[in-house]
CSV table of C-alpha atoms and ligand atoms in Angstrom, one decimal:
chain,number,residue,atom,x,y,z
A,49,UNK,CA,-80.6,-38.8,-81.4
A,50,UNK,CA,-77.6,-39.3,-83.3
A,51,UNK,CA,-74.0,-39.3,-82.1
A,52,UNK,CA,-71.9,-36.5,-82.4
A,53,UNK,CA,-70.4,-35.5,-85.8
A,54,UNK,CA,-66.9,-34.5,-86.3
A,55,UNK,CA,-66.6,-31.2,-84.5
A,56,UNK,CA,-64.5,-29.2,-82.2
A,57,UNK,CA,-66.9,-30.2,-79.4
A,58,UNK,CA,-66.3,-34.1,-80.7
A,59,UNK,CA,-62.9,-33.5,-79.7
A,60,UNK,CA,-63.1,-32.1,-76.6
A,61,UNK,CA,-65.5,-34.8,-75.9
A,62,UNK,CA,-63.1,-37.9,-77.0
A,63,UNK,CA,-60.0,-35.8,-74.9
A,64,UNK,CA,-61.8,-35.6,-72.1
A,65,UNK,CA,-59.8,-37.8,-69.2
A,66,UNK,CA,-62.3,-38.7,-67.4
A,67,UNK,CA,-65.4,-41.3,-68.3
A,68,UNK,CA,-68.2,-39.4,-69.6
A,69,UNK,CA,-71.5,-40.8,-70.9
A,70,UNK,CA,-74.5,-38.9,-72.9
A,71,UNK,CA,-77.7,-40.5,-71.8
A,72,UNK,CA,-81.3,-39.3,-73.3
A,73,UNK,CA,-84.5,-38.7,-71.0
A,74,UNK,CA,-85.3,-42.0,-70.1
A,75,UNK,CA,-81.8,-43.1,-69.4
A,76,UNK,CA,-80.6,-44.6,-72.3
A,77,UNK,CA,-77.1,-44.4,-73.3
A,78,UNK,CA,-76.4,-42.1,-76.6
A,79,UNK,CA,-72.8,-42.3,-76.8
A,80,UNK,CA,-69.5,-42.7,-74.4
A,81,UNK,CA,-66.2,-41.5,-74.9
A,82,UNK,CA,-63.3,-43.2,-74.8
A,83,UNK,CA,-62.2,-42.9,-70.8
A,84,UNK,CA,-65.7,-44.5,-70.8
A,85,UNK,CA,-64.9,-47.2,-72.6
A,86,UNK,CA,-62.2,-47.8,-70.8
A,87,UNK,CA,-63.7,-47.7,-67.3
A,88,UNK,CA,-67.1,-50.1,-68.4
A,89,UNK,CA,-64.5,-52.0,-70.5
A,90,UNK,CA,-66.7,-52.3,-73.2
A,91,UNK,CA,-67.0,-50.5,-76.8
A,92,UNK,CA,-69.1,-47.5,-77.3
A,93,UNK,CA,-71.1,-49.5,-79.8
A,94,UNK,CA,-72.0,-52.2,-77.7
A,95,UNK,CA,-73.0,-49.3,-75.1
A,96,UNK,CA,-75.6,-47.2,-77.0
A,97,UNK,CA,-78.6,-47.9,-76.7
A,98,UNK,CA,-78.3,-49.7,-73.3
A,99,UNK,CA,-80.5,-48.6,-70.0
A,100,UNK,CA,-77.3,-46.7,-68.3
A,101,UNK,CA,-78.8,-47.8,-64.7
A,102,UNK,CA,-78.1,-51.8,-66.4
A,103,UNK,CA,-74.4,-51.0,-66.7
A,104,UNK,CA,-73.6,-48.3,-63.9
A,105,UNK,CA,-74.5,-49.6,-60.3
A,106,UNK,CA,-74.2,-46.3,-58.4
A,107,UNK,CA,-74.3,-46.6,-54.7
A,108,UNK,CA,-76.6,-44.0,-53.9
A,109,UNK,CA,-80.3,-42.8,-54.0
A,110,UNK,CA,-79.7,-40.6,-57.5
A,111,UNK,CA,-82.7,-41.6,-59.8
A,112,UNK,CA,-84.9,-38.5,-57.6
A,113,UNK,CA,-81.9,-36.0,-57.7
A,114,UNK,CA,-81.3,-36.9,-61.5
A,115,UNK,CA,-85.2,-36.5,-62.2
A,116,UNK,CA,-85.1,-32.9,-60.4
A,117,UNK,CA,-81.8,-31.9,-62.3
A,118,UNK,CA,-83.7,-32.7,-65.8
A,119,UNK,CA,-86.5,-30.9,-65.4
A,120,UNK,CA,-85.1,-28.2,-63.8
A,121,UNK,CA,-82.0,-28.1,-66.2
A,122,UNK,CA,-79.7,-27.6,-63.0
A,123,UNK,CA,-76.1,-29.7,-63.2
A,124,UNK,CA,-75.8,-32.4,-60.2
A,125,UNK,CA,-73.0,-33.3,-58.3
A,126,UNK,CA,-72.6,-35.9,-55.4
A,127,UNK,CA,-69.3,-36.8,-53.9
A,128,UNK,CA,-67.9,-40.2,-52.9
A,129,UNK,CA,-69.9,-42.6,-54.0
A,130,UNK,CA,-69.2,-46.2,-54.8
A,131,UNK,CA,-69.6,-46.7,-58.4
A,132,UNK,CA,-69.5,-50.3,-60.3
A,133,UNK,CA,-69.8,-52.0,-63.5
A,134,UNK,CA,-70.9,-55.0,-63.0
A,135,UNK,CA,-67.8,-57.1,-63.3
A,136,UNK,CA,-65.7,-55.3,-61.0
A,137,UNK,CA,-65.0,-54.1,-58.0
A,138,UNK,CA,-67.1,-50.4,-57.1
A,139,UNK,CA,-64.5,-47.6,-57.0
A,140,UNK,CA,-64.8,-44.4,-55.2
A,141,UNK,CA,-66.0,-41.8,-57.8
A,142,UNK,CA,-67.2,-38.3,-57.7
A,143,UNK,CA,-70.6,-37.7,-59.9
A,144,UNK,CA,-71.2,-34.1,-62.0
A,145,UNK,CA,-74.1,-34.8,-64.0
A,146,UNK,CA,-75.0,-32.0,-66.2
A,147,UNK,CA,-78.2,-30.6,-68.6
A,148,UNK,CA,-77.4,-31.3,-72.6
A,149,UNK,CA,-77.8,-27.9,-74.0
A,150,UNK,CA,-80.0,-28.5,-77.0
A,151,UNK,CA,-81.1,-31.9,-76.4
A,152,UNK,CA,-84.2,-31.7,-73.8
A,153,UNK,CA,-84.1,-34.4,-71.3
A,154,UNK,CA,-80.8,-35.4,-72.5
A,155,UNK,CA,-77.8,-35.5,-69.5
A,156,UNK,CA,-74.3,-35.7,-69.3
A,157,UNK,CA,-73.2,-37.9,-66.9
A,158,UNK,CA,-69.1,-37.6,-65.8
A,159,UNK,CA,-67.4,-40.0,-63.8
A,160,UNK,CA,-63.9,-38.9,-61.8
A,161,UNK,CA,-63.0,-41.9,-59.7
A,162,UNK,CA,-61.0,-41.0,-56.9
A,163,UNK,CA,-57.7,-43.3,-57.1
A,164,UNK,CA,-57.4,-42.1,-60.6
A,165,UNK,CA,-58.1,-38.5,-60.1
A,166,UNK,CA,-54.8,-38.9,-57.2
A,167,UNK,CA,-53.1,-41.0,-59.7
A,168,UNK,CA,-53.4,-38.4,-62.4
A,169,UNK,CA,-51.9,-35.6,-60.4
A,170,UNK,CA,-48.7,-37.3,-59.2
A,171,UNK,CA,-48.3,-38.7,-63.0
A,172,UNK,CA,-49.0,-36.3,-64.8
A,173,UNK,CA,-47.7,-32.5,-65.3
A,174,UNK,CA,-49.7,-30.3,-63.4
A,175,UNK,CA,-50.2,-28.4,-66.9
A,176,UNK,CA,-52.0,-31.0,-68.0
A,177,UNK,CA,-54.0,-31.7,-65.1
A,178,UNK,CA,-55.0,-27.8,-65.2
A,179,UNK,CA,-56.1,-28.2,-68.6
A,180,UNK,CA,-58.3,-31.4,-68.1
A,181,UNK,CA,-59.9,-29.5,-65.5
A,182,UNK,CA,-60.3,-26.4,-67.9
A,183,UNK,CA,-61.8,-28.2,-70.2
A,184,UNK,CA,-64.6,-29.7,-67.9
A,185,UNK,CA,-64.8,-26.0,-66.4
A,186,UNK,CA,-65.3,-24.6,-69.7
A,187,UNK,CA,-67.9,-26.7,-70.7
A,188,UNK,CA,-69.8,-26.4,-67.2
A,189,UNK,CA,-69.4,-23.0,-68.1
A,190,UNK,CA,-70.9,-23.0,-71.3
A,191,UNK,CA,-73.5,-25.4,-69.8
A,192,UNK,CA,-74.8,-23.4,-67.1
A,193,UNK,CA,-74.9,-19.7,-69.1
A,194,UNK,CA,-78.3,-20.5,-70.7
A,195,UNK,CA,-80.5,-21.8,-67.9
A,196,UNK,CA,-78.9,-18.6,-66.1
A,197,UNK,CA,-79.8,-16.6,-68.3
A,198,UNK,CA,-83.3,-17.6,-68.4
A,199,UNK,CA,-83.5,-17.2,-64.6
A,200,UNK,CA,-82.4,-13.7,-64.7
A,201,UNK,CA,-85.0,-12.9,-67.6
A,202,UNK,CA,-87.9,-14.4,-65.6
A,203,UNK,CA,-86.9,-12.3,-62.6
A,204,UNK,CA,-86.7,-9.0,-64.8
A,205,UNK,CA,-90.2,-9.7,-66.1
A,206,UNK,CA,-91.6,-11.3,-62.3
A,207,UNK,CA,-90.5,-7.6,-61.0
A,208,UNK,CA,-92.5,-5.7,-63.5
A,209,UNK,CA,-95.6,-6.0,-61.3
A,210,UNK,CA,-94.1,-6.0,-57.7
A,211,UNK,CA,-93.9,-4.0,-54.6
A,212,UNK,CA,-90.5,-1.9,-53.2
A,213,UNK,CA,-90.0,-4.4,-50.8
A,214,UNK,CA,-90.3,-7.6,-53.4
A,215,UNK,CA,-88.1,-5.7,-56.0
A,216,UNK,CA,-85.3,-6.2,-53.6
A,217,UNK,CA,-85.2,-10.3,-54.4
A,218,UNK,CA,-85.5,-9.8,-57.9
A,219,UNK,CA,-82.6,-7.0,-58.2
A,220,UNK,CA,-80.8,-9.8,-55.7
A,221,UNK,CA,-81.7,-12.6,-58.1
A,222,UNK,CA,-80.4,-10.5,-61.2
A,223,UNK,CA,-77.3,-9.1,-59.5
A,224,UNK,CA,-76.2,-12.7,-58.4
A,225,UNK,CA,-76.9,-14.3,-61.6
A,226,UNK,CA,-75.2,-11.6,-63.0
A,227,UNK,CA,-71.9,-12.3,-61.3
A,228,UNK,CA,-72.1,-15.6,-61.9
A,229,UNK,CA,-72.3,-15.4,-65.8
A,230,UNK,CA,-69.3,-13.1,-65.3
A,231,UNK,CA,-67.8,-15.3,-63.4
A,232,UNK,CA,-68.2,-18.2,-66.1
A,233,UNK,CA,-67.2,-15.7,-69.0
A,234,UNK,CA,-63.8,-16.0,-66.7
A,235,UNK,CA,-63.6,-19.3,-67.2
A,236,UNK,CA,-64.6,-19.4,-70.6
A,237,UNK,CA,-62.0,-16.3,-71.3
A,238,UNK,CA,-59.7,-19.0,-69.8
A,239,UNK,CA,-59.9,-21.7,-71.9
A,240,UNK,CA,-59.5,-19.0,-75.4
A,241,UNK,CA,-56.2,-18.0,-74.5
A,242,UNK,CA,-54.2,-17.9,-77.9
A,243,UNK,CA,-51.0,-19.4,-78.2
A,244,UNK,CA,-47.8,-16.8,-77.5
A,245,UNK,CA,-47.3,-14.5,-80.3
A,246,UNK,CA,-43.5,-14.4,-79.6
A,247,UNK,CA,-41.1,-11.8,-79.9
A,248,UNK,CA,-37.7,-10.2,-78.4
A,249,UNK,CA,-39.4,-8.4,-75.3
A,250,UNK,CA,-38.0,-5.9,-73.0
A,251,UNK,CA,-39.1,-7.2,-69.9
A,252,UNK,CA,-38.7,-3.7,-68.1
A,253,UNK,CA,-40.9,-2.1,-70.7
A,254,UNK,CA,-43.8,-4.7,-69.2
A,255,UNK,CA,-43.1,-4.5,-66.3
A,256,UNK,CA,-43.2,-0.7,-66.2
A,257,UNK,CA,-46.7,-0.8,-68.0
A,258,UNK,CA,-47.7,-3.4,-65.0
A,259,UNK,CA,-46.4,-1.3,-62.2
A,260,UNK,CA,-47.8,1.7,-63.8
A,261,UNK,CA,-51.9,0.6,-64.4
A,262,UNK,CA,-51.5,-1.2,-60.9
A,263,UNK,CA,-50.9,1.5,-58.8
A,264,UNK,CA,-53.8,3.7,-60.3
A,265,UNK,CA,-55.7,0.2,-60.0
A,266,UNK,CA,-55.7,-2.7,-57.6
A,267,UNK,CA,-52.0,-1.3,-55.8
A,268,UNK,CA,-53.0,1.9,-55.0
A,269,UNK,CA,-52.5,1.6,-51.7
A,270,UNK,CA,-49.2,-0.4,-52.1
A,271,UNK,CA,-45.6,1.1,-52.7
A,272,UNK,CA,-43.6,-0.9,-56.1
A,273,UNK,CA,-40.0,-0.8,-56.0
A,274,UNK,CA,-38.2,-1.2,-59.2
A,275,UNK,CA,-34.8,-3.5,-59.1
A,276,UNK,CA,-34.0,-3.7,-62.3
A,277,UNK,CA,-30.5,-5.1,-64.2
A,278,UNK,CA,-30.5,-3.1,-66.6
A,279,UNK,CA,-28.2,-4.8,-68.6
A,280,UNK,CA,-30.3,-7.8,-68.5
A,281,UNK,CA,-31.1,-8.9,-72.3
A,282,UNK,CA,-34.6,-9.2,-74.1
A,283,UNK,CA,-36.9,-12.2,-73.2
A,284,UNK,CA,-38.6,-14.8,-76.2
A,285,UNK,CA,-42.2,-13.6,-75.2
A,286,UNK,CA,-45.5,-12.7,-76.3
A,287,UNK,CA,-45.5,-8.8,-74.1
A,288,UNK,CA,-49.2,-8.5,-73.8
A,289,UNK,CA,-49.4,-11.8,-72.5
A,290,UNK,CA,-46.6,-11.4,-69.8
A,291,UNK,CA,-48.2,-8.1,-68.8
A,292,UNK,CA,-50.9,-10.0,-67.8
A,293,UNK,CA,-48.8,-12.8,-65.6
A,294,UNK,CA,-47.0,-9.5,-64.1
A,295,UNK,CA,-50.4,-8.1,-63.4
A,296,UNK,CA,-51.8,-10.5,-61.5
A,297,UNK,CA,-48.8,-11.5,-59.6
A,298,UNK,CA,-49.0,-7.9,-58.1
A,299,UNK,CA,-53.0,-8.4,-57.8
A,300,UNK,CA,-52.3,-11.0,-55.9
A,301,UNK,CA,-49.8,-9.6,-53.7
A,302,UNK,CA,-51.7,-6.0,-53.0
A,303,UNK,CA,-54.8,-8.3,-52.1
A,304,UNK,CA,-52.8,-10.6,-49.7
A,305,UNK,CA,-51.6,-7.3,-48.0
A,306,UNK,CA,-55.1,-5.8,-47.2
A,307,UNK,CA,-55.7,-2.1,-46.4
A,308,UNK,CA,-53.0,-1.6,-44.6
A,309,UNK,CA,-50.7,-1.8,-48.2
A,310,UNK,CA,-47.2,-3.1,-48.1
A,311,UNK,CA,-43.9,-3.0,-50.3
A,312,UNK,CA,-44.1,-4.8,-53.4
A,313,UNK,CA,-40.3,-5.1,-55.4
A,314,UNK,CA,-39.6,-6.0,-58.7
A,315,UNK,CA,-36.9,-7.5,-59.3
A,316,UNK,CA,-35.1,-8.6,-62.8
A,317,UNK,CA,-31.4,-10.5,-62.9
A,318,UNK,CA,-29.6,-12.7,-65.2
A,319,UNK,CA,-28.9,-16.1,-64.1
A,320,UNK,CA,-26.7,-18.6,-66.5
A,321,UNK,CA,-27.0,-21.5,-64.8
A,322,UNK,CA,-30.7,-21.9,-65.1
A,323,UNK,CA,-31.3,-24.8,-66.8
A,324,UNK,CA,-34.9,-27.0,-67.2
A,325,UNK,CA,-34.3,-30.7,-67.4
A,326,UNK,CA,-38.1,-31.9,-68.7
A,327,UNK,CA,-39.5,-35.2,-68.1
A,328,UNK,CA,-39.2,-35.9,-71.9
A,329,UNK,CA,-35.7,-35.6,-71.6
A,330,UNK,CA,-34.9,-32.6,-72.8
A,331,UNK,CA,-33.3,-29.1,-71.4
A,332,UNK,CA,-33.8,-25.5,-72.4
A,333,UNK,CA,-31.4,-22.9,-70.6
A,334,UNK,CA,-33.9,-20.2,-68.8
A,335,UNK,CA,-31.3,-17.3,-67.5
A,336,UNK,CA,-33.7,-14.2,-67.3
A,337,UNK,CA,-35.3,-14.0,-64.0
A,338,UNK,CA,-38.0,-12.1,-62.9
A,339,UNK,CA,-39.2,-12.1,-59.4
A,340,UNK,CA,-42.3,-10.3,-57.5
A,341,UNK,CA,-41.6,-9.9,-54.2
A,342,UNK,CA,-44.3,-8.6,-51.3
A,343,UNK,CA,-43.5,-8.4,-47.8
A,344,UNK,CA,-47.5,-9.4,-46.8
A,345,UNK,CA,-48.4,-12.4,-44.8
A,346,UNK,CA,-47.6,-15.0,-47.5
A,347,UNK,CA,-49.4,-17.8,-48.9
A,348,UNK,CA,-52.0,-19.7,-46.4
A,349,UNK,CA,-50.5,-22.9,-45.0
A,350,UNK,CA,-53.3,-25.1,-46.4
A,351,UNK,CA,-53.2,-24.0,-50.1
A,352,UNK,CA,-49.4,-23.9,-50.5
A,353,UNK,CA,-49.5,-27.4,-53.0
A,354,UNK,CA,-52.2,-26.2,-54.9
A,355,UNK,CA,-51.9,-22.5,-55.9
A,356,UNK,CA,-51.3,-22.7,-59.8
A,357,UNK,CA,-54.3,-25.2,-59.6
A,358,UNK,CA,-57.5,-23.0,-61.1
A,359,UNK,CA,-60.2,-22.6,-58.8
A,360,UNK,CA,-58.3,-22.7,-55.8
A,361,UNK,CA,-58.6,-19.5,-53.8
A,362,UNK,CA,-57.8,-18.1,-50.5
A,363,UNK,CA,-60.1,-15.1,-50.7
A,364,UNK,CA,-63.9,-14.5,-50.3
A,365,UNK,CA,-64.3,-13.2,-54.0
A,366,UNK,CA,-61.3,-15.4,-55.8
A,367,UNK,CA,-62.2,-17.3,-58.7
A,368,UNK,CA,-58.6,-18.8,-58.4
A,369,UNK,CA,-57.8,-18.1,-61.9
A,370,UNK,CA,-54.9,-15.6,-61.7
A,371,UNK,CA,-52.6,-18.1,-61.1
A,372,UNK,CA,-53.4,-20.9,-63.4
A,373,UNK,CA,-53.6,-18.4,-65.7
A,374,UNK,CA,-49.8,-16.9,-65.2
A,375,UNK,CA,-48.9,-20.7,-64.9
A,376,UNK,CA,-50.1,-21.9,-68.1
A,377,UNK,CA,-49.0,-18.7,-69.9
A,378,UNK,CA,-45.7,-19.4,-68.6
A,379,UNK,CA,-46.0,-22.7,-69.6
A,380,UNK,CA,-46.4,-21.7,-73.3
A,381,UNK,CA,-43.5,-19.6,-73.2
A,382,UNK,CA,-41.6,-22.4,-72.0
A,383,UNK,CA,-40.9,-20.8,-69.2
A,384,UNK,CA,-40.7,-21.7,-65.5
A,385,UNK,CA,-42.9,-20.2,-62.4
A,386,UNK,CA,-41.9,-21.0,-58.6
A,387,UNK,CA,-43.0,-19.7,-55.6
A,388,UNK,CA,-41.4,-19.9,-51.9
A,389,UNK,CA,-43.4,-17.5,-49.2
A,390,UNK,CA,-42.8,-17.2,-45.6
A,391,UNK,CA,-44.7,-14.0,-43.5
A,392,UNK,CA,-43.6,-11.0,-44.5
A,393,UNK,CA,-42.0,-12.0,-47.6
A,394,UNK,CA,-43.0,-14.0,-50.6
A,395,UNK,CA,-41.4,-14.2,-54.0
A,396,UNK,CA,-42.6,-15.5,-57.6
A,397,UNK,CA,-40.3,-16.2,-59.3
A,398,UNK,CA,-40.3,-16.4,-63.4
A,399,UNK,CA,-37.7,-18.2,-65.5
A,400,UNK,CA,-37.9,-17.2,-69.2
A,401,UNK,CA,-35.7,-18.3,-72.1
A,402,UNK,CA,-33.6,-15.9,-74.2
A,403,UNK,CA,-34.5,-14.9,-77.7
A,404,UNK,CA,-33.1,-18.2,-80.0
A,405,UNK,CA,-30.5,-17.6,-82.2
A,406,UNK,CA,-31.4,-16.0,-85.7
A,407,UNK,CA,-34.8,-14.8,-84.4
A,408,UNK,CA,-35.2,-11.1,-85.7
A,409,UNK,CA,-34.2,-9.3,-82.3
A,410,UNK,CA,-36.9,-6.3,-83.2
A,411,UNK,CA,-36.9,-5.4,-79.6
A,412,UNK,CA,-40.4,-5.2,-80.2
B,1227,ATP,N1,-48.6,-12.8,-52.9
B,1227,ATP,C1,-49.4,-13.5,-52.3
B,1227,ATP,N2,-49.4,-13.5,-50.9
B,1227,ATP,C2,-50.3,-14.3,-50.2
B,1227,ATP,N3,-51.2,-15.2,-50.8
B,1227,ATP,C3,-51.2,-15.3,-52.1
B,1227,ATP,C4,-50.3,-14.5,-52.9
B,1227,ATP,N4,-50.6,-14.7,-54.2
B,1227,ATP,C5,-51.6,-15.7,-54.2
B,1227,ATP,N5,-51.9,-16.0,-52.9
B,1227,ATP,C6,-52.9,-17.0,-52.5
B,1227,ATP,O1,-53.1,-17.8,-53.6
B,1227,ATP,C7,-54.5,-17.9,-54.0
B,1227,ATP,C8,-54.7,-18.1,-55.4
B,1227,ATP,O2,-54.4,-17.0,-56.2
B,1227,ATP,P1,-55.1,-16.8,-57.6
B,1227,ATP,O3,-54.6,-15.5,-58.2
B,1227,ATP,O4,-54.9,-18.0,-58.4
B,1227,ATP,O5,-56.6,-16.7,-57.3
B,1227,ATP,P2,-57.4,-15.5,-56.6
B,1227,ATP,O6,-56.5,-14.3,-56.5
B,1227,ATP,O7,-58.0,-16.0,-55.3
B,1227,ATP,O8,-58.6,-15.2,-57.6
B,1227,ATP,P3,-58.5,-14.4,-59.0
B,1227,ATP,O9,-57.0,-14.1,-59.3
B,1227,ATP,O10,-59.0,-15.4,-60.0
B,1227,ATP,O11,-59.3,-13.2,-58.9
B,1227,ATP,C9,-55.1,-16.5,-53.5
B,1227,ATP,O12,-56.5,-16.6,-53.2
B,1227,ATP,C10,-54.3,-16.3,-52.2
B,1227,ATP,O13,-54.8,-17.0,-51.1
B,1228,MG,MG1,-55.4,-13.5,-58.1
């Protein structure tokens, strides 16, 4: 087995924050990346090759787990362990150990110690942290589609011969597995998202779209309330992309309000003093406000940190997307997302720059 040529997967694979290390079937290490490096303190070259087990003393019965994982081809993951290197002290690390699609036997083994995954969030931006995270997601993603595949096929051909009764768990098996790969086409949906296609947008003609597929959609049951300045100049923004942050911000809010439905406003206002100081140092004036207001019973206590964070979800069926999504959007548009929500009312608000100086104002 070779190491990986220059690729598009190389890169992911060198950007990767956290340690990562491609081991073959009988343990052996292929390559590491360069977080890898860093945490065995040693060169990738002097690495491959080596019996992984040598040069990662893992606090925990994992060589039966491992063995089931490769010849099942599931992914692996065990929490909290104490994880060493020989010549330092054992760290606190989360395991994911993962299948090598197209390498049988071959696994990938990623390391998130725990002091650096709380380091990492109060260091860096949380757009970045979201993206790390994406980018493991995605290839998790990618990872698990083929072996789920395969399970659904076998199930379609097992229930060829069977009874009513055991067609059930095979229409079960399909219809899960088939949520899942939806589920993961999410994710993978996620990680695609082009760059903004900028242009001078007229927020209220998104917002109108938004309001309008909503309430024949997931806001049927809700009541939108349009308070618009009309005055209120056009935004530096990619439309189809803020229709989607609009959309799921009312999503969001017609879910959080159940059956009963509620009172979701819209509301657009100019606001010159505005201004983003960035932690490189610069600033960017941001006067063009748009908030989404619900009167429902606000965000849950527990989650309130950790909303624009994907995967985190309040609801039984929420892949916790919508709002990493709308925050990394925003992101791109150099925009800025905030949230405050007590019961009975909760308001997103969006910050978005005006179109620059000399930019052809198409009104597009
Ligand atoms: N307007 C709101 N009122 C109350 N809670 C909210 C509101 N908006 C978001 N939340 C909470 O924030 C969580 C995260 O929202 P997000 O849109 O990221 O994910 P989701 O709605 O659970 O799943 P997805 O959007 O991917 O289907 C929600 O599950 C919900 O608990
Ligand atoms: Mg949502």
């Amino acid at each position: 087995m070779t190491a990986p040529a220059a690729t598009a997967e190389n890169a992911v694979w060198s950007s990767l924050p956290v340690p990562a290390i491609w081991i073959d079937g009988s343990d052996h290490i292929v390559d590491v990346n360069p977080a890898a490096e860093g945490f065995f303190n040693s060169s990738a070259k002097a690495l491959r090759g080596e019996p992984v087990w040598d040069r990662l003393a893992v606090d925990a019965p994992l060589e039966d787990s491992l063995g089931r994982a490769r010849e099942q081809g599931t992914a692996l993951f065990v929490n909290d362990v104490d994880v060493g290197t020989g010549d330092r002290a054992p760290l606190q690390c989360n395991l994911q150990v993962a299948p090598l699609q197209g390498a049988p036997g071959a696994m990938m083994l990623l390391i998130s110690p725990r002091e650096l995954a709380g380091r990492m969030t109060q260091s860096q931006s949380a757009k970045s942290a979201a993206k790390s995270a994406i980018g493991m997601a995605e290839m998790l993603a990618h990872e698990i589609k083929n072996p789920l595949a395969g399970i659904a096929g076998a199930a379609q051909l097992l229930s060829m011969n069977l009874s009513a009764e055991d067609l059930e768990m095979t229409d079960l098996i399909v219809g899960e597995t088939r949520r899942i790969v939806k589920l993961l086409e999410q994710v993978e949906q996620f990680g695609n998202l082009s760059a903004p296609e900028r242009r001078a947008v007229n927020i209220h003609d998104v917002l109108d779209r938004a309001r309008r597929s909503a309430l024949v959609g997931a806001a049927a049951h809700m009541k939108i309330i349009e308070d618009y300045d009309p005055s209120l100049p056009h935004v530096w923004g990619d439309a189809d992309q803020l229709l989607q942050v609009v959309s799921n911000l009312i999503r969001n809010a017609s879910e959080a309000a159940g059956p009963e439905g509620g009172v979701i406003r819209l509301h657009t206002y100019y606001e010159r003093a505005f201004r983003l100081r960035r932690s490189d140092g610069t600033g960017q004036t941001l006067p063009l406000q748009v908030e989404v207001i619900d009167d429902g019973p606000g965000l849950p206590e527990a989650l309130k940190g950790d909303i624009f964070e994907p995967f985190v979800s309040g609801r039984e069926n929420g892949t916790g997307l919508g709002l990493a999504l709308v925050s990394k959007i925003i992101s791109d548009h150099d925009g800025w997302i905030s949230v405050t929500s007590v019961p009975g009312r909760t308001v997103f608000r969006i910050s978005l720059p005006m179109v620059p100086k000399g930019a052809a104002a198409d009104g597009a």
